[in-house]
């Protein structure tokens, strides 16, 4: 599976860790890193990613707003949310905004990779707990 991935997180340390984890996956490359909505939109227009990994908290900005903009302007770009916020409070909002998946930053790297690969292939990813909650 191939794909160019854009990382959007306001913490440089997190971007670096996510970038290394993504680079370790065969066929995936990091095409850019952004810390704000404006930087992300600029990079999307120039690098044409297949997938964006987006944090919900981007300083004073909202990742949900970015997700909605991506879905409107570039509907083919898949979005995976990677956030520290409680999945039970934000996953459904992220999906409604246009994300295909939600993974908590507290999860082990292999869970992030699983979510990344599923979303990159066009499938939805939520934790088992969140999937059960939504289905109930």
XYZ file of N, CA and C in Angstrom:
408
model
N 0.846 -1.177 0.000
C 0.000 0.000 0.000
C 0.892 1.241 0.000
N 0.580 2.174 -0.859
C 1.390 3.379 -0.956
C 0.576 4.582 -0.544
N 1.279 5.651 -0.231
C 0.586 6.882 0.109
C 1.505 7.937 0.664
N 1.146 9.172 0.361
C 1.849 10.323 0.915
C 1.021 10.854 2.076
N 1.688 11.083 3.202
C 0.993 11.452 4.434
C 1.442 12.832 4.893
N 0.469 13.666 5.222
C 0.720 14.975 5.831
C 0.401 14.864 7.314
N 1.289 15.367 8.155
C 1.085 15.360 9.600
C 0.757 16.782 10.042
N -0.355 16.928 10.783
C -0.761 18.238 11.283
C -0.925 18.139 12.792
N 0.026 18.710 13.511
C 0.026 18.692 14.969
C 0.806 19.920 15.422
N 0.328 20.589 16.455
C 1.008 21.810 16.888
C 2.232 21.554 17.763
N 2.525 20.299 18.069
C 3.698 19.960 18.875
C 4.775 19.330 17.992
N 5.908 20.016 17.802
C 6.982 19.487 16.957
C 7.458 18.100 17.388
N 7.488 17.839 18.674
C 7.920 16.543 19.186
C 6.984 15.438 18.705
N 5.688 15.697 18.751
C 4.699 14.715 18.272
C 4.829 14.508 16.767
N 4.998 15.597 16.029
C 5.151 15.470 14.574
C 6.342 14.576 14.242
N 7.430 14.779 14.960
C 8.637 13.987 14.694
C 8.398 12.497 14.969
N 7.755 12.199 16.092
C 7.465 10.808 16.429
C 6.518 10.159 15.435
N 5.477 10.883 15.055
C 4.539 10.357 14.066
C 5.240 10.139 12.723
N 6.078 11.099 12.337
C 6.794 10.996 11.067
C 7.685 9.754 11.049
N 8.392 9.504 12.132
C 9.265 8.326 12.177
C 8.453 7.036 12.105
N 7.347 6.997 12.815
C 6.488 5.816 12.785
C 5.945 5.578 11.381
N 5.546 6.639 10.703
C 5.009 6.517 9.341
C 6.111 6.079 8.378
N 7.285 6.667 8.510
C 8.400 6.315 7.611
C 8.813 4.855 7.756
N 8.545 4.262 8.895
C 8.877 2.851 9.112
C 7.931 1.906 8.371
N 6.852 2.444 7.791
C 5.869 1.619 7.095
C 6.187 1.572 5.599
N 6.347 0.377 5.044
C 6.648 0.258 3.613
C 5.576 0.936 2.764
N 6.014 1.729 1.801
C 5.092 2.373 0.864
C 4.543 3.703 1.321
N 4.739 4.068 2.585
C 4.229 5.349 3.071
C 5.379 6.342 3.201
N 5.118 7.567 2.795
C 6.103 8.633 2.946
C 5.431 9.835 3.582
N 6.198 10.601 4.308
C 5.701 11.847 4.892
C 6.006 12.950 3.882
N 4.969 13.588 3.381
C 5.158 14.637 2.374
C 5.193 16.028 2.991
N 4.884 16.127 4.295
C 4.942 17.427 4.953
C 4.464 17.358 6.384
N 4.851 18.392 7.131
C 4.442 18.530 8.523
C 4.004 19.970 8.740
N 2.888 20.131 9.438
C 2.354 21.475 9.699
C 1.916 21.587 11.147
N 2.011 22.788 11.683
C 1.600 23.047 13.052
C 0.364 23.917 13.169
N -0.198 24.320 12.025
C -1.379 25.187 12.038
C -2.254 24.873 10.828
N -3.462 25.391 10.857
C -4.385 25.186 9.744
C -3.841 25.830 8.476
N -3.377 27.064 8.562
C -2.891 27.744 7.356
C -1.701 27.012 6.750
N -0.770 26.554 7.584
C 0.380 25.807 7.075
C -0.067 24.494 6.448
N -1.050 23.845 7.059
C -1.565 22.577 6.518
C -2.208 22.789 5.160
N -3.030 23.811 5.021
C -3.709 24.064 3.752
C -2.707 24.392 2.649
N -1.680 25.131 3.000
C -0.619 25.457 2.043
C 0.095 24.180 1.578
N 0.422 23.314 2.521
C 1.108 22.066 2.179
C 0.215 21.121 1.370
N -1.055 21.072 1.695
C -1.967 20.216 0.928
C -1.983 20.653 -0.533
N -2.054 21.954 -0.754
C -2.112 22.478 -2.118
C -0.835 22.191 -2.907
N 0.302 22.090 -2.221
C 1.564 21.892 -2.929
C 2.066 20.451 -2.929
N 1.689 19.649 -1.931
C 2.236 18.293 -1.841
C 1.233 17.202 -2.213
N -0.043 17.522 -2.260
C -1.099 16.590 -2.662
C -1.035 15.254 -1.909
N -1.212 15.284 -0.584
C -1.160 14.035 0.188
C -2.374 13.152 -0.091
N -2.204 11.867 0.181
C -3.323 10.920 0.110
C -4.053 10.873 1.443
N -3.299 11.157 2.506
C -3.806 11.006 3.870
C -3.267 12.134 4.736
N -4.108 12.659 5.617
C -3.679 13.653 6.600
C -3.939 13.093 7.995
N -2.913 13.151 8.836
C -3.050 12.796 10.250
C -3.190 14.124 10.985
N -4.344 14.339 11.614
C -4.681 15.649 12.166
C -4.962 15.562 13.654
N -4.348 16.456 14.427
C -4.672 16.605 15.845
C -5.885 17.520 15.952
N -6.685 17.333 16.973
C -7.861 18.197 17.162
C -7.501 19.549 17.743
N -6.451 19.606 18.546
C -6.025 20.863 19.162
C -4.800 21.376 18.423
N -4.987 22.480 17.730
C -3.888 23.099 16.982
C -3.673 24.501 17.525
N -3.162 24.566 18.753
C -3.031 25.857 19.422
C -4.417 26.410 19.682
N -4.673 27.610 19.174
C -5.981 28.241 19.342
C -6.959 27.807 18.254
N -6.493 26.956 17.322
C -7.329 26.531 16.204
C -7.912 25.139 16.458
N -8.938 24.810 15.688
C -9.615 23.520 15.838
C -9.308 22.595 14.664
N -8.855 21.397 14.985
C -8.637 20.388 13.954
C -9.922 20.011 13.245
N -11.062 20.107 13.947
C -12.349 19.807 13.306
C -12.605 20.757 12.140
N -12.241 22.009 12.324
C -12.390 22.998 11.254
C -11.517 22.615 10.055
N -10.291 22.197 10.334
C -9.397 21.771 9.252
C -9.962 20.558 8.520
N -10.469 19.595 9.255
C -11.040 18.390 8.635
C -12.178 18.766 7.692
N -13.052 19.661 8.132
C -14.180 20.089 7.287
C -13.683 20.776 6.015
N -12.652 21.594 6.152
C -12.099 22.285 4.991
C -11.473 21.294 4.020
N -10.741 20.322 4.557
C -10.141 19.298 3.693
C -11.231 18.558 2.935
N -12.274 18.148 3.620
C -13.358 17.385 2.970
C -14.031 18.209 1.872
N -14.174 19.520 2.089
C -14.823 20.372 1.091
C -13.929 20.611 -0.120
N -12.654 20.921 0.113
C -11.754 21.282 -0.985
C -11.082 20.086 -1.652
N -10.777 19.062 -0.870
C -10.057 17.886 -1.371
C -10.731 16.621 -0.848
N -11.887 16.265 -1.385
C -12.653 15.137 -0.834
C -11.948 13.784 -0.942
N -10.924 13.678 -1.783
C -10.215 12.399 -1.919
C -9.163 12.177 -0.834
N -8.824 13.216 -0.079
C -7.827 13.062 0.983
C -8.495 12.410 2.184
N -7.894 11.336 2.645
C -8.405 10.635 3.828
C -7.815 11.280 5.067
N -8.605 11.323 6.139
C -8.163 11.975 7.376
C -8.258 11.006 8.545
N -7.151 10.917 9.279
C -7.099 10.172 10.532
C -6.816 11.169 11.640
N -7.658 11.191 12.656
C -7.423 12.043 13.813
C -6.542 11.291 14.796
N -5.510 11.972 15.266
C -4.646 11.468 16.330
C -4.679 12.523 17.419
N -5.312 12.194 18.539
C -5.553 13.219 19.557
C -5.440 12.661 20.965
N -5.159 13.563 21.899
C -5.118 13.180 23.314
C -6.512 13.256 23.932
N -7.453 13.877 23.229
C -8.803 14.052 23.757
C -9.550 12.722 23.806
N -10.427 12.615 24.761
C -11.211 11.395 24.982
C -12.009 11.038 23.737
N -11.781 9.836 23.260
C -12.456 9.344 22.066
C -13.974 9.372 22.218
N -14.470 9.069 23.410
C -15.926 9.032 23.602
C -16.552 10.412 23.436
N -15.761 11.458 23.603
C -16.286 12.817 23.456
C -16.081 13.386 22.055
N -15.035 12.931 21.354
C -14.674 13.608 20.107
C -14.689 12.746 18.847
N -14.677 11.430 18.961
C -14.594 10.592 17.759
C -15.790 10.801 16.836
N -16.971 10.834 17.391
C -18.157 11.009 16.556
C -18.143 12.367 15.854
N -17.700 13.405 16.558
C -17.595 14.740 15.945
C -16.589 14.722 14.792
N -15.475 14.028 15.009
C -14.446 13.949 13.976
C -14.980 13.227 12.742
N -15.703 12.137 12.941
C -16.278 11.406 11.812
C -17.305 12.264 11.075
N -18.110 12.980 11.799
C -19.110 13.856 11.167
C -18.452 14.989 10.383
N -17.276 15.425 10.854
C -16.539 16.482 10.148
C -15.905 15.954 8.862
N -15.735 14.620 8.782
C -15.188 14.041 7.572
C -14.001 13.120 7.760
N -13.563 12.914 8.993
C -12.456 11.986 9.245
C -12.931 10.548 9.035
N -11.989 9.682 8.696
C -12.309 8.253 8.565
C -11.901 7.472 9.801
N -11.116 8.098 10.677
C -10.672 7.371 11.854
C -10.252 8.276 12.975
N -10.170 7.666 14.153
C -9.792 8.394 15.368
C -8.953 7.456 16.214
N -7.743 7.882 16.559
C -6.884 7.087 17.427
C -6.332 8.002 18.520
N -6.361 7.511 19.738
C -5.877 8.285 20.871
C -4.360 8.232 20.925
N -3.722 9.354 21.232
C -2.262 9.424 21.303
C -1.681 8.546 22.404
N -2.492 8.114 23.330
C -2.022 7.257 24.404
C -1.913 5.791 24.006
N -2.374 5.452 22.813
C -2.317 4.067 22.344
C -0.889 3.690 21.953
N -0.562 2.403 21.985
C 0.759 1.955 21.539
C 0.945 2.235 20.040
N 2.202 2.372 19.602
C 2.460 2.666 18.183
C 1.798 1.688 17.214
N 1.718 0.404 17.571
C 1.119 -0.558 16.640
C -0.369 -0.286 16.416
N -1.038 0.296 17.400
C -2.450 0.665 17.226
C -2.552 1.845 16.257
N -1.652 2.825 16.416
C -1.622 3.954 15.475
C -1.386 3.445 14.054
N -0.424 2.541 13.892
C -0.107 2.001 12.566
C -1.315 1.281 11.981
N -1.993 0.485 12.785
C -3.186 -0.203 12.323
C -4.239 0.793 11.846
N -4.463 1.845 12.619
C -5.428 2.882 12.244
C -4.995 3.577 10.959
N -3.729 3.905 10.873
C -3.176 4.583 9.699
C -3.382 3.750 8.437
N -3.064 2.474 8.507
C -3.189 1.599 7.342
C -4.644 1.396 6.931
N -5.524 1.276 7.920
C -6.956 1.111 7.598
C -7.499 2.358 6.911
N -7.209 3.516 7.474
C -7.711 4.760 6.882
C -7.085 4.993 5.513
N -5.807 4.688 5.368
C -5.141 4.853 4.073
C -5.791 3.976 3.003
N -6.331 2.831 3.417
C -6.990 1.941 2.449
C -8.472 2.299 2.251
N -8.924 3.372 2.896
C -10.304 3.825 2.703
C -11.298 3.276 3.694
N -10.817 2.552 4.698
C -11.698 1.984 5.716
C -11.759 2.899 6.936
N -12.784 2.717 7.728
C -12.953 3.478 8.961
C -12.204 2.787 10.097
N -11.623 3.596 10.980
C -10.974 3.036 12.171
C -11.483 3.747 13.425
N -11.957 2.960 14.360
C -12.260 3.404 15.718
C -11.837 2.270 16.641
N -11.583 2.585 17.888
C -11.264 1.524 18.846
C -12.476 0.596 18.967
N -12.232 -0.612 19.426
C -13.335 -1.559 19.628
C -14.370 -0.987 20.588
N -13.891 -0.317 21.631
C -14.793 0.274 22.630
C -15.702 1.330 21.997
N -15.118 2.174 21.151
C -15.903 3.235 20.530
C -16.848 2.670 19.472
N -16.406 1.693 18.732
C -17.274 1.053 17.737
C -18.498 0.457 18.425
N -18.274 -0.262 19.524
C -19.384 -0.852 20.274
C -20.331 0.225 20.786
N -19.770 1.306 21.289
C -20.603 2.394 21.828
C -21.490 2.998 20.727
N -20.920 3.243 19.557
C -21.703 3.815 18.467
C -22.768 2.859 17.955
N -22.433 1.570 17.910
C -23.404 0.585 17.441
C -24.536 0.374 18.440
N -24.221 0.500 19.725
C -25.265 0.357 20.757
C -26.196 1.552 20.712
